[in-house]
CSV table of C-alpha atoms and ligand atoms in Angstrom, one decimal:
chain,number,residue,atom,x,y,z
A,33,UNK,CA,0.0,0.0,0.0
A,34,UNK,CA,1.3,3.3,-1.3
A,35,UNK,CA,-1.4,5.8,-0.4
A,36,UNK,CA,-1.7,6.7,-4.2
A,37,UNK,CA,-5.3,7.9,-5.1
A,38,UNK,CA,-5.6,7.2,-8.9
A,39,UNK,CA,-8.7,8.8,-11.1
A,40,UNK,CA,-9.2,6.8,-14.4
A,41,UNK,CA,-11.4,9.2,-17.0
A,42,UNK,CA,-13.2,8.6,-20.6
A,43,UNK,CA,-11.4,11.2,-22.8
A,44,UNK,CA,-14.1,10.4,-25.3
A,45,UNK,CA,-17.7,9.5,-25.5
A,46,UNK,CA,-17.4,6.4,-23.2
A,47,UNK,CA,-17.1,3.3,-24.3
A,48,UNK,CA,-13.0,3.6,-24.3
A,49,UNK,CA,-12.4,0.4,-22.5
A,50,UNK,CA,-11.9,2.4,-18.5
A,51,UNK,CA,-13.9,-1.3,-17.3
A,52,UNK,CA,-10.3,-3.4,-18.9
A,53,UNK,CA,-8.1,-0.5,-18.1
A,54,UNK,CA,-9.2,-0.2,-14.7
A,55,UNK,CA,-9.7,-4.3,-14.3
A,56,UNK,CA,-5.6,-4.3,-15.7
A,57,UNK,CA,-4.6,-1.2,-13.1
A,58,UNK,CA,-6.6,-3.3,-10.1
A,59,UNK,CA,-4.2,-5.4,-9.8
A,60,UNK,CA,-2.1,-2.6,-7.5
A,61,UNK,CA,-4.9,-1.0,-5.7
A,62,UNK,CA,-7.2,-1.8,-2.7
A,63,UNK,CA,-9.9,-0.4,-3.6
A,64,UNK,CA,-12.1,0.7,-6.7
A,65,UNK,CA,-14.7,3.4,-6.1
A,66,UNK,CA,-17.7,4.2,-8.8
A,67,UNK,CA,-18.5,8.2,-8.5
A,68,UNK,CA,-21.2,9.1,-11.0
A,69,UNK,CA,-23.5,7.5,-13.0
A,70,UNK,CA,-26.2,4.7,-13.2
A,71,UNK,CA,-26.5,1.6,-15.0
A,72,UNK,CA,-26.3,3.9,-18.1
A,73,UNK,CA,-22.8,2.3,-18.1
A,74,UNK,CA,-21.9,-1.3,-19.1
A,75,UNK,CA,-18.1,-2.0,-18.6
A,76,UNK,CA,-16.6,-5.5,-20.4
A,77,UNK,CA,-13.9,-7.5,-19.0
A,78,UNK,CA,-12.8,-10.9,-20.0
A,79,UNK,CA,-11.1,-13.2,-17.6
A,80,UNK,CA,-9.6,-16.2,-19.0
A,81,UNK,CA,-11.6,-16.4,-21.7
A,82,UNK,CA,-14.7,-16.1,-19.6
A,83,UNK,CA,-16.9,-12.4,-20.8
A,84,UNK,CA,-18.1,-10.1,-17.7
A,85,UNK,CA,-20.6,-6.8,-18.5
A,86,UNK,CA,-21.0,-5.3,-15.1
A,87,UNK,CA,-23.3,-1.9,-15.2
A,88,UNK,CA,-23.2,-0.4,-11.5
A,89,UNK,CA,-20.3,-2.1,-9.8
A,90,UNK,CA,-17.1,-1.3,-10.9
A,91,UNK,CA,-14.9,-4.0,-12.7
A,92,UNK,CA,-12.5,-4.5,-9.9
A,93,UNK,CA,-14.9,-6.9,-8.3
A,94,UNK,CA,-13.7,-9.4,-10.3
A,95,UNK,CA,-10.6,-9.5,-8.4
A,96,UNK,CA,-11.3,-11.5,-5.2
A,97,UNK,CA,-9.6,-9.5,-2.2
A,98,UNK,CA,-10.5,-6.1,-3.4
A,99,UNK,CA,-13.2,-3.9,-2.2
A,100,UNK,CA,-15.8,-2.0,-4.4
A,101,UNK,CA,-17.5,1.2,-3.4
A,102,UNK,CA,-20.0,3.0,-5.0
A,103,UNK,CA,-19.7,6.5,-4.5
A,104,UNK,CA,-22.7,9.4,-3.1
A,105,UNK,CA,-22.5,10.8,-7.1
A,106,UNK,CA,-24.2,7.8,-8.2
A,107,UNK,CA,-27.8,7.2,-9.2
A,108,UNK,CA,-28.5,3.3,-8.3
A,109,UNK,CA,-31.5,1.3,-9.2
A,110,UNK,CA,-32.0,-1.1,-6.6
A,111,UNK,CA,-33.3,-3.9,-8.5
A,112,UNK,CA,-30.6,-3.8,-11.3
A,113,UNK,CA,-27.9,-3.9,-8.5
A,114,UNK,CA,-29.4,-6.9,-6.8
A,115,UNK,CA,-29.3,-8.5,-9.2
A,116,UNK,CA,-25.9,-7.7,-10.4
A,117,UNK,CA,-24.6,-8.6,-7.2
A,118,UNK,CA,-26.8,-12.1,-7.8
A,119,UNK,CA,-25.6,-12.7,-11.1
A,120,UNK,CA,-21.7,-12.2,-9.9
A,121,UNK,CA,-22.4,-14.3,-6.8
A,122,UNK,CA,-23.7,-17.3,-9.2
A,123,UNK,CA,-20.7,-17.0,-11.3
A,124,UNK,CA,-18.5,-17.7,-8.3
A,125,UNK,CA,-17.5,-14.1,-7.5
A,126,UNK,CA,-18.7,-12.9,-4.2
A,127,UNK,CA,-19.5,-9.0,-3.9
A,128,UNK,CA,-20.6,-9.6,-0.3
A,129,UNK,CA,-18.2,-8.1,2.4
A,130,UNK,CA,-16.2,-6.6,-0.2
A,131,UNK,CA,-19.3,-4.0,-2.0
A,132,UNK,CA,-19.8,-0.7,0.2
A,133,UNK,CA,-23.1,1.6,-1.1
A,134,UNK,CA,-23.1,5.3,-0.6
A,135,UNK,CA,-26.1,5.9,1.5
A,136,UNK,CA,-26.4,9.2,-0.3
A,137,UNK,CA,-26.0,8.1,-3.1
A,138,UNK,CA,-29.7,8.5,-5.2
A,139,UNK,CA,-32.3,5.8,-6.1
A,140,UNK,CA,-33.5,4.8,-9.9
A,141,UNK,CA,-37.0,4.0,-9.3
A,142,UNK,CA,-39.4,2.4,-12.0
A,143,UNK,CA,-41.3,5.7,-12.3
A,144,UNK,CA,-38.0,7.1,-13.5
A,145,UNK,CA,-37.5,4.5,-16.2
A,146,UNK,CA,-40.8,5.5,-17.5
A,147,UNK,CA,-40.3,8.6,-17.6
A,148,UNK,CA,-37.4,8.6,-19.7
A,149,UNK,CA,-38.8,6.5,-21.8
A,150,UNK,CA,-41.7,9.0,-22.1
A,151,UNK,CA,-39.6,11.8,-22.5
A,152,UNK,CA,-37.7,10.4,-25.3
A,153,UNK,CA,-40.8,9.7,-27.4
A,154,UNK,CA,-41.8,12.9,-26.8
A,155,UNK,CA,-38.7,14.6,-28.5
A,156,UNK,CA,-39.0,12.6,-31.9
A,157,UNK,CA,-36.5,14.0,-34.0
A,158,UNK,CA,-34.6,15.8,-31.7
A,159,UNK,CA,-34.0,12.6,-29.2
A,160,UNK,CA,-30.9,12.0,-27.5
A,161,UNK,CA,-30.9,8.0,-28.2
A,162,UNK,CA,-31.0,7.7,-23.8
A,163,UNK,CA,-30.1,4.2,-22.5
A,164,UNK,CA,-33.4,4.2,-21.1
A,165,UNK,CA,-31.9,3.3,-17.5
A,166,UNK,CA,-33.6,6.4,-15.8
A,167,UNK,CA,-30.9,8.2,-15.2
A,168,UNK,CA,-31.3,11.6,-16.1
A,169,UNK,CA,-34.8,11.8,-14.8
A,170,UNK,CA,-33.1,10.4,-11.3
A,171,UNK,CA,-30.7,13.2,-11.5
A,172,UNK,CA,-33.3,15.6,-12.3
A,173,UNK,CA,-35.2,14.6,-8.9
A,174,UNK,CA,-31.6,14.9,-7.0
A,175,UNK,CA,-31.2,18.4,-8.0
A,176,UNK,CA,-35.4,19.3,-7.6
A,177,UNK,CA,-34.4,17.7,-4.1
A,178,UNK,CA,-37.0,15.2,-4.5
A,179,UNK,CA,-35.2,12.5,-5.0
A,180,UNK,CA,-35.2,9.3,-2.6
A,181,UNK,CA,-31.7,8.2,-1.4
A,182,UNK,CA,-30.2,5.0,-0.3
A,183,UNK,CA,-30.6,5.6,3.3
A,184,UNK,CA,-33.8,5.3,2.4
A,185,UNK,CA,-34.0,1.8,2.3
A,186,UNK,CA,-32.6,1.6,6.1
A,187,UNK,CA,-36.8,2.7,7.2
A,188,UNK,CA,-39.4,0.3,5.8
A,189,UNK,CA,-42.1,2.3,6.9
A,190,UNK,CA,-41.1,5.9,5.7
A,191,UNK,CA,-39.7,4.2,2.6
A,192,UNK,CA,-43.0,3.2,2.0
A,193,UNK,CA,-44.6,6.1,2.8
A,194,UNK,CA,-42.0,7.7,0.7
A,195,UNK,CA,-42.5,6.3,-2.1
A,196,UNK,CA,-46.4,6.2,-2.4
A,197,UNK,CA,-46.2,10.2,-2.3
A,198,UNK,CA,-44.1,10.0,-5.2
A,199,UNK,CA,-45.5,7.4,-7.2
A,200,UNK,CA,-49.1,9.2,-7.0
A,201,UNK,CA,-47.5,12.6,-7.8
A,202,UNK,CA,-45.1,10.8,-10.7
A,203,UNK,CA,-48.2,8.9,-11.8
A,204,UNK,CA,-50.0,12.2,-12.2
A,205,UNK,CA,-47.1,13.7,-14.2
A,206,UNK,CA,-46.9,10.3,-16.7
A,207,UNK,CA,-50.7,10.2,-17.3
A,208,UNK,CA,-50.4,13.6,-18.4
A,209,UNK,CA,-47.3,12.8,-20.2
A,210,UNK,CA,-49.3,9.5,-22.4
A,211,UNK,CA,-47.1,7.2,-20.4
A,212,UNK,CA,-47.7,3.9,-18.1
A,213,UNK,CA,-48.4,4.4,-14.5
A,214,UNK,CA,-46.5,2.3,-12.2
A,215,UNK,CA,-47.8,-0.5,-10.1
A,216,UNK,CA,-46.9,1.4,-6.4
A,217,UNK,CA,-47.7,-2.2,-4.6
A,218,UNK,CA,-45.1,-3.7,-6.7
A,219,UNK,CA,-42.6,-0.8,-6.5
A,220,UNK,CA,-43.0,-0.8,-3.1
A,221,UNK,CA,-42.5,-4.8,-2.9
A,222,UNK,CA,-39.7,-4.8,-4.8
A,223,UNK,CA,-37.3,-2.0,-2.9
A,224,UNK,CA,-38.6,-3.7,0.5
A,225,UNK,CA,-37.0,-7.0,-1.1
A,226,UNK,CA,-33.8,-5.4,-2.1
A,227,UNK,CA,-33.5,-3.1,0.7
A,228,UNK,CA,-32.9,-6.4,2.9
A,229,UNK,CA,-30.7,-8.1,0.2
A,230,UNK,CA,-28.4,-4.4,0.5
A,231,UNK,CA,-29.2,-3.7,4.0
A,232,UNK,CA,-25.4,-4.6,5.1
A,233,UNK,CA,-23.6,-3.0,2.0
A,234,UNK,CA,-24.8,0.8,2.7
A,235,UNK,CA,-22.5,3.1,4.6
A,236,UNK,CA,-21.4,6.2,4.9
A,237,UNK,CA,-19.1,5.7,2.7
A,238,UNK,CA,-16.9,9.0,2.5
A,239,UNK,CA,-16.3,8.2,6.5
A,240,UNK,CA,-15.3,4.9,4.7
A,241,UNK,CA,-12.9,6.2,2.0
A,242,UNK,CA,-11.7,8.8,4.9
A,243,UNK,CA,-10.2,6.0,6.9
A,244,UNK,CA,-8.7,3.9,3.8
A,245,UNK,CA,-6.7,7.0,2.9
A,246,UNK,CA,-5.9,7.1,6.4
A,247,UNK,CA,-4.7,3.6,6.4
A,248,UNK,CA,-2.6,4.0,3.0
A,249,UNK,CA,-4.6,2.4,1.0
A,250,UNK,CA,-4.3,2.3,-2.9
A,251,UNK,CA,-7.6,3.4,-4.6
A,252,UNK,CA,-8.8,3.8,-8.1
A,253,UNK,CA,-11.5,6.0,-8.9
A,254,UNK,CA,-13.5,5.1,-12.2
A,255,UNK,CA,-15.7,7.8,-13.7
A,256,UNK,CA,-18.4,6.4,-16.2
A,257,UNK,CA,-19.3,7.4,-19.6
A,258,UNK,CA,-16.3,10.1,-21.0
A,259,UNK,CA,-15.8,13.6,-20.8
A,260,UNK,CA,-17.6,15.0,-23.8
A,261,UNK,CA,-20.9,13.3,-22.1
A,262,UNK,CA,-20.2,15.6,-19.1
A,263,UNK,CA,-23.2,17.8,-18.0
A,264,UNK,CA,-21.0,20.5,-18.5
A,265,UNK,CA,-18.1,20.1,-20.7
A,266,UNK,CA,-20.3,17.5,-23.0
A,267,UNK,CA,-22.0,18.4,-26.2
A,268,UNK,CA,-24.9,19.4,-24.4
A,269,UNK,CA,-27.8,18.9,-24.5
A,270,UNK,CA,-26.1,15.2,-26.0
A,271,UNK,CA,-24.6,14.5,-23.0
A,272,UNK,CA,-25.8,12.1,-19.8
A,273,UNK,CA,-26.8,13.9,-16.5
A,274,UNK,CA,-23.5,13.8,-14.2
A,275,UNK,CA,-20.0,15.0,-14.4
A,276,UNK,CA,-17.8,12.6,-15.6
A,277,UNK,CA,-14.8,14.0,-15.9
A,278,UNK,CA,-12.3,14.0,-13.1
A,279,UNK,CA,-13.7,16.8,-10.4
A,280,UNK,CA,-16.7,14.4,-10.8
A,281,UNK,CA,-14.7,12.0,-8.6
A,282,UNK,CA,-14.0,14.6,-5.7
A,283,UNK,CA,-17.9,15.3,-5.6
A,284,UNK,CA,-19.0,11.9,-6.6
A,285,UNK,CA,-17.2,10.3,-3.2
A,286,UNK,CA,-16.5,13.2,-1.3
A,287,UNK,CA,-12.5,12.9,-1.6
A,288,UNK,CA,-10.9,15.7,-1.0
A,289,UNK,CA,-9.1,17.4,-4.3
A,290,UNK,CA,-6.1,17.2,-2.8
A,291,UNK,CA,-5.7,13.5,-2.3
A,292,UNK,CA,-6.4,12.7,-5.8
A,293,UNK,CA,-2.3,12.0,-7.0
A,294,UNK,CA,-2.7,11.3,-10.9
A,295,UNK,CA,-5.4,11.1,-14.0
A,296,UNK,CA,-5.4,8.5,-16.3
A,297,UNK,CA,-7.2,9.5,-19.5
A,298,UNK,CA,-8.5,6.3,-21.4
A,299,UNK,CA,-9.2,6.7,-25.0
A,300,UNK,CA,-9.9,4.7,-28.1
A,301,UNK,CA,-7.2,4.5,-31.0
A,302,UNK,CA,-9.9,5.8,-33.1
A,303,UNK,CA,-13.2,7.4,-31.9
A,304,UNK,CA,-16.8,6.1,-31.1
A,305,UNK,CA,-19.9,7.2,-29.8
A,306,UNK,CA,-23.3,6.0,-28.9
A,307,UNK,CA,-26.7,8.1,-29.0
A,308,UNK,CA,-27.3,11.6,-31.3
A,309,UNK,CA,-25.1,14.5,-31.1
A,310,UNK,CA,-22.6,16.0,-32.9
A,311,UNK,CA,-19.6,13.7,-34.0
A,312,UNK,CA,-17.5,15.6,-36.9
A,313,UNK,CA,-15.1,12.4,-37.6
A,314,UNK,CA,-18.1,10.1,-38.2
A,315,UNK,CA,-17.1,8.0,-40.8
A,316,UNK,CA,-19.2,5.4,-42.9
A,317,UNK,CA,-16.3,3.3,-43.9
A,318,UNK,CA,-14.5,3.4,-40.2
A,319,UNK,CA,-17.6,2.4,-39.3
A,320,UNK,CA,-18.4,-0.3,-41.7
A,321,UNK,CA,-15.1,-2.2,-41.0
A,322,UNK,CA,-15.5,-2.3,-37.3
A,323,UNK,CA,-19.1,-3.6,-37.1
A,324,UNK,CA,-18.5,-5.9,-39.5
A,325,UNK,CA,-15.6,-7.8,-37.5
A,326,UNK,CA,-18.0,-7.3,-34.8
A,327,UNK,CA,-16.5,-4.5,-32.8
A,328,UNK,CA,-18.6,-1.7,-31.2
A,329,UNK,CA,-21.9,-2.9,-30.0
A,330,UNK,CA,-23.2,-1.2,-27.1
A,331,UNK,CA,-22.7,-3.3,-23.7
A,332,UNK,CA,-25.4,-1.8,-22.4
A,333,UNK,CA,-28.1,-1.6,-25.1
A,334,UNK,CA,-26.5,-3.6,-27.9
A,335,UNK,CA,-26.8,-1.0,-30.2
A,336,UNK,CA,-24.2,-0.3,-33.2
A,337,UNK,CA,-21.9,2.7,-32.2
A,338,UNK,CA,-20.8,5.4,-34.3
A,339,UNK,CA,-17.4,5.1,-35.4
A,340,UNK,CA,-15.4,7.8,-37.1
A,341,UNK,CA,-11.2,8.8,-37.0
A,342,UNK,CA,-9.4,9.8,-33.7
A,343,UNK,CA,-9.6,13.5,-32.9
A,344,UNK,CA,-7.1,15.2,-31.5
A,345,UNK,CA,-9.6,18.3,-30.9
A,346,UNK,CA,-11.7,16.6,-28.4
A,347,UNK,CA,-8.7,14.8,-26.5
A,348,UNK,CA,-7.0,18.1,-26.6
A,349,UNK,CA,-9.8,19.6,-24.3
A,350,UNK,CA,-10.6,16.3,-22.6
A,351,UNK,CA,-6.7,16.7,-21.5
A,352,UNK,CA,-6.8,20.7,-20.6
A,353,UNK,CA,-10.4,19.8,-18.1
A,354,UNK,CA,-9.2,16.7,-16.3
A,355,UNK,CA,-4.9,17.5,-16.6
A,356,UNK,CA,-4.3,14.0,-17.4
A,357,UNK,CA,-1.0,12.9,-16.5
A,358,UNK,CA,-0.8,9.9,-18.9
A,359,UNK,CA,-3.0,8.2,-21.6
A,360,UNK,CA,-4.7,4.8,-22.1
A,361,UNK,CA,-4.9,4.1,-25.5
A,362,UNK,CA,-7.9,1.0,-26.3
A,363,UNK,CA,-8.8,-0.9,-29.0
A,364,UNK,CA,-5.5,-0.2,-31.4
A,365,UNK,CA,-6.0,-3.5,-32.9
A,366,UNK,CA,-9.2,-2.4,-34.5
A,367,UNK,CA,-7.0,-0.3,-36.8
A,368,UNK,CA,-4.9,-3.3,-38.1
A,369,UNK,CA,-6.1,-3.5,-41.5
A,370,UNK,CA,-6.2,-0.4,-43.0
A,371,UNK,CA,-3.5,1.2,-45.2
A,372,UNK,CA,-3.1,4.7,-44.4
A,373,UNK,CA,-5.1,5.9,-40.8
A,374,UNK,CA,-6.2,9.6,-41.2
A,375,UNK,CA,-6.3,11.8,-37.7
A,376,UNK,CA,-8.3,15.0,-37.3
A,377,UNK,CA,-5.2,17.7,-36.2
A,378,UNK,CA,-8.0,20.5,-35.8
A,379,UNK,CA,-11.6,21.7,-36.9
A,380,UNK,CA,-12.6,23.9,-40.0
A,381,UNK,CA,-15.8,26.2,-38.7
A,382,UNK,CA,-17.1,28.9,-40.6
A,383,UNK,CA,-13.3,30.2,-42.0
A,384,UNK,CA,-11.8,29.4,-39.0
A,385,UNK,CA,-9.2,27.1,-37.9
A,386,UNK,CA,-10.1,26.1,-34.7
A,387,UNK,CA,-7.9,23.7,-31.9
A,388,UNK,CA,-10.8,23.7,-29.4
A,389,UNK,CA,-14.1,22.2,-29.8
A,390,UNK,CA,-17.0,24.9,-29.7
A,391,UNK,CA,-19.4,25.0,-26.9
A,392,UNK,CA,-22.6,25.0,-28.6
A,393,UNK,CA,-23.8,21.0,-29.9
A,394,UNK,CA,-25.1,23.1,-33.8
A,395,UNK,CA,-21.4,24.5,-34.1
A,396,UNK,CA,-20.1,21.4,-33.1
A,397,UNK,CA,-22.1,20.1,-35.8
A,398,UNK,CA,-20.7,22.2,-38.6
A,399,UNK,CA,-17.3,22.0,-38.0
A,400,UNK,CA,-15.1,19.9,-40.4
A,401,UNK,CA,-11.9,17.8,-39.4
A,402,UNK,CA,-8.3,18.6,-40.8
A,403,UNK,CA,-7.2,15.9,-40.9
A,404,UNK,CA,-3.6,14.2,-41.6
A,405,UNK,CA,-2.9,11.1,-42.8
A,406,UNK,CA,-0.7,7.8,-41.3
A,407,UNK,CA,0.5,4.9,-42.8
A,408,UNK,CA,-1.2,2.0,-41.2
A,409,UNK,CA,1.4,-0.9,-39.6
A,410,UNK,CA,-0.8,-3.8,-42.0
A,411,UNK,CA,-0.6,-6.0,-39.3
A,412,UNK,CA,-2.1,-8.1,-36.6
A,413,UNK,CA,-1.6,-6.7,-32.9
A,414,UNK,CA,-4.0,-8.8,-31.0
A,415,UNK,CA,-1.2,-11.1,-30.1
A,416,UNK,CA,1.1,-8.9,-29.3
A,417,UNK,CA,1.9,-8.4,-25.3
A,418,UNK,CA,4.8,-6.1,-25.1
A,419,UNK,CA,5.5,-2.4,-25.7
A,420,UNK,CA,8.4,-3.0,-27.8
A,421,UNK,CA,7.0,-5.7,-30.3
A,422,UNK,CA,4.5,-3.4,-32.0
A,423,UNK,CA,5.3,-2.4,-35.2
A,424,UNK,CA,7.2,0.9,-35.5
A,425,UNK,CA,4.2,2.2,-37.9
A,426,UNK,CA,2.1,1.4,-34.8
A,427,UNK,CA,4.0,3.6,-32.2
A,428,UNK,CA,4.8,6.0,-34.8
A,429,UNK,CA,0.4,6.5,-34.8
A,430,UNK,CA,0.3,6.2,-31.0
A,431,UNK,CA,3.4,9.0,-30.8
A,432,UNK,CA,1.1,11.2,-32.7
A,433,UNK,CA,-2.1,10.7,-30.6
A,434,UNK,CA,-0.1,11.9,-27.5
A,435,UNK,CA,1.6,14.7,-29.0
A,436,UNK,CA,-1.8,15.7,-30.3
A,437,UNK,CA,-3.7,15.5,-27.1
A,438,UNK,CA,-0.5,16.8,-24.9
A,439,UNK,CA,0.1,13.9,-23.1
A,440,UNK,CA,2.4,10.6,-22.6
A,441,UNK,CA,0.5,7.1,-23.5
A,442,UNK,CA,1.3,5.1,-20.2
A,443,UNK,CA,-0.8,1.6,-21.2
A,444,UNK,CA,-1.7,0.0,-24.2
A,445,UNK,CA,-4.6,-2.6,-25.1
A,446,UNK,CA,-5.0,-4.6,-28.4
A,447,UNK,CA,-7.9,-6.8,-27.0
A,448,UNK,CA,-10.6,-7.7,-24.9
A,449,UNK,CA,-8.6,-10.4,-22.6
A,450,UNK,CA,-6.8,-9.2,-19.6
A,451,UNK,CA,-3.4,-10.3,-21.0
A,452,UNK,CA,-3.6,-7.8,-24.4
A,453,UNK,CA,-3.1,-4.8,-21.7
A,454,UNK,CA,0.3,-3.7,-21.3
A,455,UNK,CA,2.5,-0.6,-20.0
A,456,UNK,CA,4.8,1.8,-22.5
A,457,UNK,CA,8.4,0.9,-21.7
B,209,IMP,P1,-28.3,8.6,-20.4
B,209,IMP,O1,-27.1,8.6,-19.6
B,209,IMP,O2,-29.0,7.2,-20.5
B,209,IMP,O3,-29.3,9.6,-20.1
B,209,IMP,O4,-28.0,8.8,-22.0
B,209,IMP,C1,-27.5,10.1,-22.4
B,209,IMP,C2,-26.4,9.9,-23.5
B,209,IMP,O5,-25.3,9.3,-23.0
B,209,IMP,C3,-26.9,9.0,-24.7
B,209,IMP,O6,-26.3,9.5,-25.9
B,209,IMP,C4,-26.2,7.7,-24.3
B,209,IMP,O7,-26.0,6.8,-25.4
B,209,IMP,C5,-24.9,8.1,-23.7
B,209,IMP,N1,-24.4,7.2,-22.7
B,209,IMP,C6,-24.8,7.0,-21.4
B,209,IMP,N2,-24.0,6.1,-20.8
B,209,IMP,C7,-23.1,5.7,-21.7
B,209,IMP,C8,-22.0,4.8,-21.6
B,209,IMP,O8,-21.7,4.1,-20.6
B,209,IMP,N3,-21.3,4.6,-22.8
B,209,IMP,C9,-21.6,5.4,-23.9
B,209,IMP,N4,-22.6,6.2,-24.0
B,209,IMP,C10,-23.3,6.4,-22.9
């Protein structure tokens, strides 16, 4: 134990592999703590040959003798994290003993579900492609302080009174909306049901992360989803409903700035995104190649991702909010096949040469990448475990993804399993 606080943060639109980079950075830490986020987010590890998707608890589960937390920032729907914690449990991994939930952190009720759902239809053309999960309606109740927390769960009878005042007032709101009512009987039921299953996971847990620091523990913070789906620094409104980008993790856990030592920005070798909103380096073809050797699928909603050229724009910016100190760089393998690998160096909008992203989504929209082109390395890297056996075309591309975004690539993964991670020598 070194006492080194470690923040791991999508420089993208999620999806950039933080579940394997964080699974492959576990192996040194204590402890792995969620900040933000619901089961919006679906992170993919593969343990000898064996495929885990795990939505609300972070990846490091998998590891037997480390503990989990799931941080105050989060929005948590009881239900799905029961039976996470179930599904792990049948597969021989244990959560229990090791998983500690934020009592503050804010409940995903089925009212909430519907109403995104709702709320989506309602937008037609302009919708935001949501995963559904009830997230941004949760996070709107957290900030119209109306929300219901996990400590919550800890009163039967109030919980129950609780939520019958909301689900009449919610109910109210979704008739008027065209939507399904919710059964409150059943809602009711069901959070009774998991409230025992949880009962002895909730805590306070920044007491909790207070005394690991004090003890010298190692810990790993893992923000969900990437910065440009921040609430703030995102292409609003195409964003999700939390920060994730590294302060999220001081207010998502209630860490102070100060302990945080280093930021780990994971991106893709190339650029994806799920859901509407402006992408400039969408490309057809980038896109076509990958789903048809059957890359980018949605873990969470199985949907094809948009796929389009690296750009050193966004991971510019992503590097100048969250100061990363090094870079994980995902999925290079994907890139294997194609001759020449063109990069966007900076944006064309209206005349101008810009080397920051605009703040408003319908300029995003109209600006064009520069970009310049690399020779590809025209061959396979999925087998390839060390730094130094890549091809030199390889490094030469990852050399220019650093000095694009300002930052030195510290880790390297060519493939799903936990042995195609490895560090820069
Ligand atoms: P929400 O978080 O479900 O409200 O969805 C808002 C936007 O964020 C949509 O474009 C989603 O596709 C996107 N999103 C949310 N979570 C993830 C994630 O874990 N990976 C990639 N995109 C996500």
């Amino acid at each position: 134990m070194n006492g080194v606080n470690t923040v791991v943060v999508g420089a993208q639109w999620g999806d950039e592999g933080k579940g394997k980079v964080i699974d492959f950075l576990t192996e040194d830490a204590n402890v792995v703590v969620r900040c933000q986020g619901g089961d919006n987010a679906g992170h993919t590890v593969e343990v000898d040959g064996e495929r885990f998707v795990v939505h609300l608890i972070p990846s490091g589960i998998l590891r037997p003798e480390k503990q989990c937390v799931l941080g105050n920032g989060m929005v948590i729907d009881p239900t799905s994290l029961v039976r996470e914690i179930k599904g792990l449990t049948a597969r021989g991994i244990a959560p229990k003993g090791r998983l500690f939930i934020s009592e503050a952190a804010h409940l995903v009720l089925p009212y909430h579900r519907q109403m995104d759902e709702q709320l989506e239809s309602l937008r037609g053309k302009g919708k935001l492609g949501t995963t559904g999960r009830g997230v941004g309606p949760a996070y709107v109740d957290k900030a119209n302080r109306t929300g219901l927390r996990v400590h919550d769960l800890l009163e039967p009878k109030e919980l129950r009174h609780k939520l019958e005042e909301r689900i009449e007032e919610k109910n109210r709101l979704l008739s008027f909306l065209g939507g399904k009512p919710v059964d409150s009987e059943e809602v009711v039921r069901s959070c009774c049901e998991a409230a025992e299953f949880l009962r002895e996971m909730i805590v306070n847990t920044a007491i909790w992360l207070s005394e690991a620091i004090r003890e010298g523990k190692d810990m790993l913070f893992e923000s969900a989803q990437g910065t440009f789906l921040d609430i703030d620094f995102g292409t609003y409104p195409y964003v999700t409903s939390s920060n994730t980008t590294a302060g999220g993790a001081v207010t998502g856990t209630g860490v102070p700035p100060h302990r945080i030592d280093r930021v780990i920005g994971c991106l893709k070798a190339y650029t994806t995104r799920v859901g509407a909103g402006p992408m400039p380096v969408e490309s057809a073809e980038l896109s076509d190649l990958l789903h048809r050797n059957g890359r980018e699928f949605g873990a969470t909603t199985g949907r094809a991702r948009r796929c389009g050229w690296f750009d050193g724009v966004m991971s510019r910016y992503a590097c100048l909010i969250n100061g990363f100190d090094e870079l994980a760089i995902t999925n290079l393998d994907g890139l294997d096949t194609l001759a020449t690998i063109p990069v966007c160096v900076a944006y064309e909008w209206r005349g101008r040469r810009l080397s920051h992203p605009p703040t408003a989504a319908e300029h995003w929209q109209e600006c064009v990448p520069i970009y310049k082109e690399y020779p590809g390395w025209l061959r396979p890297t999925s087998g390839v475990r060390r730094f130094g056996d890549l091809p030199d075309l390889a490094k030469r591309y990852l050399d220019a993804l650093s000095e694009l975004t300002g930052s030195p690539v510290g880790l390297i993964s060519v493939g799903a399993g936990r042995e195609q991670t490895f560090l820069v020598e």
